[in-house]
Coordinates of C-alpha atoms in Angstrom, one line a residue:
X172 CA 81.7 93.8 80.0
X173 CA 80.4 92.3 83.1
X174 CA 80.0 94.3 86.2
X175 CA 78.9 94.0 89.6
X176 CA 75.3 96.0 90.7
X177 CA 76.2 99.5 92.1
X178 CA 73.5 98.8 94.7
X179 CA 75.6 96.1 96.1
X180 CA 78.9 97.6 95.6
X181 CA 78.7 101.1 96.9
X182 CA 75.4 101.2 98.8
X183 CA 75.0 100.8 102.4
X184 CA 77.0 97.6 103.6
X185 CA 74.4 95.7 105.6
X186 CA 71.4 96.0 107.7
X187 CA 72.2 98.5 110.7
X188 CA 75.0 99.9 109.5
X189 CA 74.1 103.4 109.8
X190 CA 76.5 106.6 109.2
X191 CA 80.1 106.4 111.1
X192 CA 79.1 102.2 112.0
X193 CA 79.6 102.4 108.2
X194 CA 82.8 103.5 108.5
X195 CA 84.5 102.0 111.1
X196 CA 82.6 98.3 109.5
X197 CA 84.3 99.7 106.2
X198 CA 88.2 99.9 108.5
X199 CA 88.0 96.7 110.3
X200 CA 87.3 95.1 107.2
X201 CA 90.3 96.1 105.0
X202 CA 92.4 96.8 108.0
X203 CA 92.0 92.8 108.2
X204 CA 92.5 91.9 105.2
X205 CA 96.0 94.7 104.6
X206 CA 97.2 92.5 108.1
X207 CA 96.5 88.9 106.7
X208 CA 97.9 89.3 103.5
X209 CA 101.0 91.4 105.0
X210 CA 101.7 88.5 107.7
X211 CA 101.6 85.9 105.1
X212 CA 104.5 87.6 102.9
X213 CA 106.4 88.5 105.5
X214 CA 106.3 84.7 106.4
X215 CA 106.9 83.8 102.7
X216 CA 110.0 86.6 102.8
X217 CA 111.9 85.4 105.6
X218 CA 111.6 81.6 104.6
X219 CA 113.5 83.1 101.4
X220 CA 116.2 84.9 104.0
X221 CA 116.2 82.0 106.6
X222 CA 116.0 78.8 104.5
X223 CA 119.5 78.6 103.1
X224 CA 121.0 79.5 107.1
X225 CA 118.7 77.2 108.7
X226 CA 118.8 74.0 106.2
X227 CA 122.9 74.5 106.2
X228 CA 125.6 74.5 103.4
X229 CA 125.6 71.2 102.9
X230 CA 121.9 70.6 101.1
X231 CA 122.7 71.1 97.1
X232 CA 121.0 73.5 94.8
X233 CA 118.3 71.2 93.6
X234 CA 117.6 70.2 96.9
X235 CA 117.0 73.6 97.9
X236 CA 114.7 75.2 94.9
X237 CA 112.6 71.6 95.4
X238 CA 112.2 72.8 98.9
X239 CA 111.5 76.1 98.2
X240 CA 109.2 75.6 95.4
X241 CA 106.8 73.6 97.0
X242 CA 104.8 76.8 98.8
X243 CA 103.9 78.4 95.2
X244 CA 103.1 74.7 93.9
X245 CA 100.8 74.1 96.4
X246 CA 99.3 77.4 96.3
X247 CA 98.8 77.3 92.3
X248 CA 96.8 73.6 92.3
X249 CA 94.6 75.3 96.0
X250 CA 93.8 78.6 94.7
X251 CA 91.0 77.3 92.2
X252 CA 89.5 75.1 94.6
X253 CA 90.0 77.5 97.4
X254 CA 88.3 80.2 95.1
X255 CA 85.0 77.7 94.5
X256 CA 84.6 77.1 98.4
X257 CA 84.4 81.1 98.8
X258 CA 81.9 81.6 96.1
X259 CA 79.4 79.0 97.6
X260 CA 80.4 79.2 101.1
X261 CA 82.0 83.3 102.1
X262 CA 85.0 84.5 102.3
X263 CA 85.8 85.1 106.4
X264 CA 86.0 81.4 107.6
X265 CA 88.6 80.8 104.9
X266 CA 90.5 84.1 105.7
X267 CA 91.4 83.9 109.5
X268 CA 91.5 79.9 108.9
X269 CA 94.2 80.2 106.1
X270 CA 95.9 83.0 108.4
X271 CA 95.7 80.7 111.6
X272 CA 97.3 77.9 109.4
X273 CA 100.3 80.4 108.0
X274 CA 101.1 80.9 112.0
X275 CA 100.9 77.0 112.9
X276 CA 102.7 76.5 109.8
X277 CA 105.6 78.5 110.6
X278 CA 106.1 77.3 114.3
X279 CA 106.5 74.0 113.0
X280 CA 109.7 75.0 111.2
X281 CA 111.1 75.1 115.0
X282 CA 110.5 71.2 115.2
X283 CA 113.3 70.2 112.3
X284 CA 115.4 71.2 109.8
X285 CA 114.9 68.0 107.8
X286 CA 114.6 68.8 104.6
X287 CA 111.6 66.7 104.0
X288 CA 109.7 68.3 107.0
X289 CA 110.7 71.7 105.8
X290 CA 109.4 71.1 102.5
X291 CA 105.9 69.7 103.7
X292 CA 105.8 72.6 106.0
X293 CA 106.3 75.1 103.4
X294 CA 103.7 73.1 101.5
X295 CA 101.2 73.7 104.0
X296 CA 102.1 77.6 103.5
X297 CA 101.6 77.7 100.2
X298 CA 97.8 76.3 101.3
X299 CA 97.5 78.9 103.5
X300 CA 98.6 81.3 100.5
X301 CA 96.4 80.6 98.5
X302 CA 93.4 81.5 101.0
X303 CA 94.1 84.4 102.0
X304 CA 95.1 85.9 98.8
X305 CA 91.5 84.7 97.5
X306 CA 89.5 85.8 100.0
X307 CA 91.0 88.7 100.7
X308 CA 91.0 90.1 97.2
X309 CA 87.2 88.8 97.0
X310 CA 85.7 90.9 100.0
X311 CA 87.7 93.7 98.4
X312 CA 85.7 93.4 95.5
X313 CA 82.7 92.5 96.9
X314 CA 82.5 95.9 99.2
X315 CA 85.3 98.5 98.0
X316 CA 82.9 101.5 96.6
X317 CA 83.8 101.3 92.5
X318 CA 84.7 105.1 93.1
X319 CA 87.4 104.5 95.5
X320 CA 88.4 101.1 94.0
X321 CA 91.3 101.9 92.6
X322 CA 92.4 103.6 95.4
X323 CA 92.1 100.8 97.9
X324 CA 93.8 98.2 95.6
X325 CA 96.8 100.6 95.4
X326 CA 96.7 100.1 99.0
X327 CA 96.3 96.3 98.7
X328 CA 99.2 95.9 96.0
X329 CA 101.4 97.9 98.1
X330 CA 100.9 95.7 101.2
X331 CA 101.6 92.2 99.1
X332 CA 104.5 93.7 97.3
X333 CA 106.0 95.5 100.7
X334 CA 105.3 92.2 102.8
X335 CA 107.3 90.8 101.0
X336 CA 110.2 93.7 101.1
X337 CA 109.3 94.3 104.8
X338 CA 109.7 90.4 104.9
X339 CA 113.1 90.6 103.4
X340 CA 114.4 93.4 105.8
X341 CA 112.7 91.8 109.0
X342 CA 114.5 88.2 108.1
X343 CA 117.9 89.8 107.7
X344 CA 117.4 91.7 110.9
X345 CA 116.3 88.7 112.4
X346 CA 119.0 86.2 110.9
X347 CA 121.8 88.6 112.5
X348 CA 120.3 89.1 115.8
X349 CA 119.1 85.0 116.2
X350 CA 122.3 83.8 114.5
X351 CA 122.9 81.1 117.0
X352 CA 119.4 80.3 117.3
X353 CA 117.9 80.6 113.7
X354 CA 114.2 78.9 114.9
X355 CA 112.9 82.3 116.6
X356 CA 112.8 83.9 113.3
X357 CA 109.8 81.4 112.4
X358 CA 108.8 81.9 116.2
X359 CA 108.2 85.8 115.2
X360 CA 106.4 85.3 111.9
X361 CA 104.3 82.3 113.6
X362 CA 103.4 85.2 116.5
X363 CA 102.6 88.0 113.2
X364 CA 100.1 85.7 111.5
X365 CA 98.5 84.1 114.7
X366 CA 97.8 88.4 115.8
X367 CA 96.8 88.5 111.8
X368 CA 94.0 85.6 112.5
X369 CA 92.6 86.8 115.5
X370 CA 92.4 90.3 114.1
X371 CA 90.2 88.7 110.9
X372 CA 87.9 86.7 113.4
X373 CA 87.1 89.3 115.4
X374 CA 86.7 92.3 112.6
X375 CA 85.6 90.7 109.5
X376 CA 82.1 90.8 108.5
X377 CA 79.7 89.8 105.4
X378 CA 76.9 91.5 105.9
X379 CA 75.7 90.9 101.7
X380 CA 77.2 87.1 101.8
X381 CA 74.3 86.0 99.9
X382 CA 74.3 88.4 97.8
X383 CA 78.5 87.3 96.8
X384 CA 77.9 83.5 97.0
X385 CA 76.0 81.0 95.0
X386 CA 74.1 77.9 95.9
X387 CA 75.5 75.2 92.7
X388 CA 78.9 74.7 91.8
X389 CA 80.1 73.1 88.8
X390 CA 83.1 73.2 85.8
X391 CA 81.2 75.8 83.9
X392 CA 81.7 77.8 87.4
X393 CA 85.2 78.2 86.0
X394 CA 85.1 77.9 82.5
X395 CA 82.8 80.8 82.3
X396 CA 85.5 82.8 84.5
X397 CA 88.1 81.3 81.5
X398 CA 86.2 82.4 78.4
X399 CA 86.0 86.1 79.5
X400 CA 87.9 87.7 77.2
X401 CA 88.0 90.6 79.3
X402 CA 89.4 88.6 82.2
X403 CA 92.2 87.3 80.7
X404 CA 93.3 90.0 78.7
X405 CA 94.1 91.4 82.6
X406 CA 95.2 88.6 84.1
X407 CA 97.9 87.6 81.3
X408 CA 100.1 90.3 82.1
X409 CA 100.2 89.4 85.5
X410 CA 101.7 86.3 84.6
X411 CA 104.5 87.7 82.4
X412 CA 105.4 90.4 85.2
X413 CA 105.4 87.9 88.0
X414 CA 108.0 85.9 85.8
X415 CA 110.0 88.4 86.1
X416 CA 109.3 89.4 90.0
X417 CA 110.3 85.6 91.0
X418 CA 113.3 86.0 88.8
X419 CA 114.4 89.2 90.6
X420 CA 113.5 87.6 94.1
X421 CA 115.7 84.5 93.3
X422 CA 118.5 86.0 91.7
X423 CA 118.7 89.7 93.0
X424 CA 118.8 88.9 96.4
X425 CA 121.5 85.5 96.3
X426 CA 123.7 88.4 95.0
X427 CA 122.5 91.2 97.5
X428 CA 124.2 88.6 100.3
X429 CA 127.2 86.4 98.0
X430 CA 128.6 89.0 95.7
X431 CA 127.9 93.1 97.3
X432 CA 128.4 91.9 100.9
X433 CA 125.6 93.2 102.2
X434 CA 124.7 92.5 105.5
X435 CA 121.1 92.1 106.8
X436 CA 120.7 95.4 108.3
X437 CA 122.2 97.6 105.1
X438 CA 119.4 95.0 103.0
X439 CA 117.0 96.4 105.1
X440 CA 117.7 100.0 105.4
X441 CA 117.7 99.6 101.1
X442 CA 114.0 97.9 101.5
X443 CA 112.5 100.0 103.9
X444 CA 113.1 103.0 101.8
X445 CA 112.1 101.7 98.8
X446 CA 108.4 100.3 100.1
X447 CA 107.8 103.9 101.0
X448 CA 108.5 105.3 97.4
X449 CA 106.4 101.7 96.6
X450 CA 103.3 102.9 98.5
X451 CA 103.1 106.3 97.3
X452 CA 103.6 105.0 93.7
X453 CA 100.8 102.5 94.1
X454 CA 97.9 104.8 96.1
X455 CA 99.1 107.9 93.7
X456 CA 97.8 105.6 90.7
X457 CA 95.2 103.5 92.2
X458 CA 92.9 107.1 92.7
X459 CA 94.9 108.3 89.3
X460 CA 92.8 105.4 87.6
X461 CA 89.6 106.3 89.7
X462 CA 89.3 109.6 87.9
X463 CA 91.1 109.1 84.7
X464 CA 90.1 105.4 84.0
X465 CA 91.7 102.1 84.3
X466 CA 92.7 101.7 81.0
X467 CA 95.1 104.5 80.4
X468 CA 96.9 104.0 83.9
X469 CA 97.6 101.0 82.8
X470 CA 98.4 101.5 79.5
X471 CA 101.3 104.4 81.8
X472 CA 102.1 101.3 83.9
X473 CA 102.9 98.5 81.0
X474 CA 104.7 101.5 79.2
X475 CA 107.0 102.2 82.3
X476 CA 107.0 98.1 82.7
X477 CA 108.6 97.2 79.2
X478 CA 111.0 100.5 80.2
X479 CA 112.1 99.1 83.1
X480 CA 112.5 95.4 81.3
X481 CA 114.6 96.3 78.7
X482 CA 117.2 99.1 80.8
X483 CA 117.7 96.0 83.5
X484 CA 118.6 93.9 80.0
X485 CA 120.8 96.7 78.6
X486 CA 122.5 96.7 82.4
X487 CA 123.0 92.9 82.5
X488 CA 124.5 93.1 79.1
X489 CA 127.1 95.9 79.2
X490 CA 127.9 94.9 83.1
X491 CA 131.7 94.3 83.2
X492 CA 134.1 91.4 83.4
X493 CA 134.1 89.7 87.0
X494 CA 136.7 91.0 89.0
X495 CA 136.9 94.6 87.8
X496 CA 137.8 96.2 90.8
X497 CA 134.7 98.6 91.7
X498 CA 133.5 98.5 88.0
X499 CA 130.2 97.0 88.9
X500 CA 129.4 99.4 91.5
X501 CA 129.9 102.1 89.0
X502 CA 128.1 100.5 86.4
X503 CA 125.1 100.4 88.2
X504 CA 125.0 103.9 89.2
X505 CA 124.9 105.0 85.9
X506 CA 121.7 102.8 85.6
X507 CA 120.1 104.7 88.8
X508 CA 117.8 107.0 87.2
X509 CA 116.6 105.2 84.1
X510 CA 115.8 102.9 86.7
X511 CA 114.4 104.8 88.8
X512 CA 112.1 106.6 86.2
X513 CA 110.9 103.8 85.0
X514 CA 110.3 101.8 88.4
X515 CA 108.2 104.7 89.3
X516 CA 105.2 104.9 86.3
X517 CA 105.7 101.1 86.3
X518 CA 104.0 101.1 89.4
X519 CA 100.6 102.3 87.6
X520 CA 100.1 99.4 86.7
X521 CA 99.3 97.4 89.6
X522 CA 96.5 99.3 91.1
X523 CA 94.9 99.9 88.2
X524 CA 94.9 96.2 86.2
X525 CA 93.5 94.4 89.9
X526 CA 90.6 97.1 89.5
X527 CA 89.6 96.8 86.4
X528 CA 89.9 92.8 87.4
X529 CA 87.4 93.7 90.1
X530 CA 85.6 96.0 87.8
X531 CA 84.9 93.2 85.3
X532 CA 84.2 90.3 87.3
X533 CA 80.7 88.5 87.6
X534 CA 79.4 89.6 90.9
X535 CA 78.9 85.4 91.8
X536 CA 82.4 84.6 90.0
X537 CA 84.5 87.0 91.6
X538 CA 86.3 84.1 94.4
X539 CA 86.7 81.8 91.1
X540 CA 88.0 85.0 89.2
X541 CA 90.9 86.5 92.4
X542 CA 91.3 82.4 92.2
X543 CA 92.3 82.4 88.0
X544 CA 94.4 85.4 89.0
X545 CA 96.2 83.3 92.3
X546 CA 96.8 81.0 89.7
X547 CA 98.6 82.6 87.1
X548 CA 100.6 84.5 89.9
X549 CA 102.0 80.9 91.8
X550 CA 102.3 79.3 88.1
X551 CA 104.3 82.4 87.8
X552 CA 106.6 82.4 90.9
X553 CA 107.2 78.4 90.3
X554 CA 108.6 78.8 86.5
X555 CA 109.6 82.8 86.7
X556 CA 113.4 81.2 88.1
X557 CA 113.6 78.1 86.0
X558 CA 113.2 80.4 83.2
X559 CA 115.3 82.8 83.8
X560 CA 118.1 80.4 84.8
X561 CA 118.3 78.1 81.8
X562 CA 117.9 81.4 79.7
X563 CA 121.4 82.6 81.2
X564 CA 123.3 79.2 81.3
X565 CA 122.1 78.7 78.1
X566 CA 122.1 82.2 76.1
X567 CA 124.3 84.1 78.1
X568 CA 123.0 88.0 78.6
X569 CA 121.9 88.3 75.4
X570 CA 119.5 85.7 76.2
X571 CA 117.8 87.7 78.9
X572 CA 117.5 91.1 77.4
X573 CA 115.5 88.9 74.6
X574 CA 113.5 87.8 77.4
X575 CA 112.8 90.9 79.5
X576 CA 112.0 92.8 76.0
X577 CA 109.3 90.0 74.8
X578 CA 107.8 90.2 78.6
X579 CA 108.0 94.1 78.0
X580 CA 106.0 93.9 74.6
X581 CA 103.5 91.5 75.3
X582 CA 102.3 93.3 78.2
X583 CA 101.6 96.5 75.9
X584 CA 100.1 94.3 73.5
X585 CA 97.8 92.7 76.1
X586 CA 97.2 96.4 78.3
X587 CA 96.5 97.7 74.3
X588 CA 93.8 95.3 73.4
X589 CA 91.9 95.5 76.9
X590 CA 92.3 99.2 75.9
X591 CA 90.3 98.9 72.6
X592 CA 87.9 96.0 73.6
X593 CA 86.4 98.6 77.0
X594 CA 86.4 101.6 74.3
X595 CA 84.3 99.6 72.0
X596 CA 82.2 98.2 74.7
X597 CA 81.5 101.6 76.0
X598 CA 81.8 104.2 73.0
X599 CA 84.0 107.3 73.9
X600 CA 84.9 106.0 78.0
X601 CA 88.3 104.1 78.3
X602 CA 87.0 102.2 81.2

């Protein structure tokens, strides 16, 4: 297993940076980053809210997903590129740049609704994506102390994931209260990541850059990165559990709006109370995995995952005939604490998995590694729907509680093997 020095990692961050400077250095760093990466998926979120308002009734469903597929595209082919530039260049120019471009980006959704203009615009999103995820996750790794790394990438899942719900709840806010004038929601996110850039470009520092960068740059930059068993073994089940998030994202939400009725402030009242259980979930296991090792929080979180997979496969199955007057509702409160349970050591995973990521990364590889990872998660978000979709057309119910119990095994088969391999590289430690 390759790790990064401990002098670099959890000594002193730089040249005069003495006692509390230390500290506060330490808080305007990841204070940055938590504010980038929450601005951009809040952005991403309310495109999802806004998009089908704003581009009007009229624009068919094909239309639509190519519209809305072109941010995770873009971001999927820019993350590997985006992760070579930070290895051999840093990782702050491409932060508050991608963050600037996110704001810039969503102001010129206010220009036209074309759908052809949308689409380029979200395209130049998903660019902006794919920076800021990369960098941000690199100068994670590159100066969260290895003691308290799984503890700060709790913090870091937990802002991505509730960006996204925040994102959700702030667009249906905003869609009721800008209803006759839907371009000032993409005026407010615009104004959210142009305060998120600012904050980088003044706070962010690299005080060990050369230390983190390298001075050549070729294919076996990234092939090295591929043919780490340990890598992949952690970056797979990302894949297979972001199929599943798009999925949700797609699906759950069209029906939150066209079949409950919900309006946009009841959607957010529901998201805002769930990020907070989200955020103690992911913290609780991030410094759970700090004491205990990564491997068995994880090995909690992929159990809890395939838990959770096959009860929402069991629920889809046994759901009852449209039209049953108040049969769904009831249905799905019997499903409320299975759920529940499961939701909540599901959420070990996270934290835990994106440290030991960190944990085994090449100290010169790690923006080509967070880069791998992008990938897999945008490769993910593209298909996650397409998948999903033909597998109900085509298979009906059954068809998806197949799916979501193959998701759910392969993770514990991957989580099981990283298990054994860090045992065996390190006799009697998980990880």
């Amino acid at each position: 297993m390759t790790t990064s020095p401990p002098v670099e990692v959890e000594g002193d961050v730089g040249a005069g940076d003495k006692g509390g400077d230390d500290h506060h250095w330490y808080l305007r760093l990841t204070s940055s980053l938590y504010i980038a990466t929450f601005a951009v998926r809040v952005g991403f979120a309310i495109i999802f809210i806004a998009f089908p308002l704003y581009l009007g009734a009229d624009l068919g469903y094909l239309e639509y997903a190519l519209i809305l597929s072109t941010w995770p595209i873009v971001e999927m082919v820019a993350v590997l590129a985006v992760g070579a530039t930070i290895d051999r260049r840093g990782r702050k120019t491409v932060l508050w740049t991608s963050t600037l471009l996110a704001g810039i980006a969503l102001f010129g959704f206010t220009i036209s609704n074309n759908p052809l203009w949308v689409a380029m615009n979200n395209g130049v999103m998903g660019l902006a994506a794919a920076g800021i995820l990369v960098a941000s996750l690199a100068l994670m790794a590159d100066y969260a102390p290895q003691s308290k790394r799984g503890r700060e990438m709790g913090v870091f899942e937990f802002v991505q994931m509730f960006g996204w719900l925040a994102g959700f709840a702030i667009g249906g806010v905003l869609v009721e209260v800008f209803k006759d004038n839907l371009a000032m929601v993409f005026v407010f996110a615009g104004l959210l990541c142009l305060f998120a850039a600012g904050y980088a470009f003044l706070n962010v520092r690299e005080p060990r850059v050369k230390s983190y960068t390298t001075e050549k740059l070729a294919w076996s930059h990234l092939w090295s990165v591929l043919r780490q068993r340990s890598v992949m073994l952690l970056i797979l089940p990302w894949f297979l559990i972001y199929l599943l998030i798009s999925a949700a994202f797609t699906f759950v939400f069209k029906a939150s709006f066209e079949e409950l009725a919900l309006t946009g402030y009841q959607l957010a009242a529901i998201l805002a109370g769930g990020g907070v259980v989200i955020l103690a979930t992911f913290v609780l296991f991030g410094r759970l995995s700090d004491r205990l090792g990564r491997a068995p929080v994880m090995a909690i979180g992929a159990l809890g995952m395939a838990c959770l997979m096959v009860i929402v496969g069991v629920m889809v199955v046994t759901a009852p005939e449209d039209g049953a007057d108040g049969a769904a509702s009831e249905h799905f409160n019997q499903f409320i604490a299975p759920l529940a349970v499961s939701g909540f050591f599901a959420g070990a995973f996270a934290p835990s998995a994106l440290a030991a990521l960190v944990d085994v990364s090449s100290t010169r590889r790690r923006g080509m590694t967070m880069g791998v990872y992008g990938f897999a998660i945008s490769l993910a978000m593209a298909t996650g729907p397409i998948v999903a979709g033909a597998l109900i057309d085509g298979l009906g119910s059954y068809g998806l509680l197949v799916y979501l119990a193959a998701c759910g095994l392969l993770i514990l088969l991957l989580v099981f093997l990283r298990w054994r391999d860090a045992t065996a590289e390190t006799p009697g430690i998980s990880e």
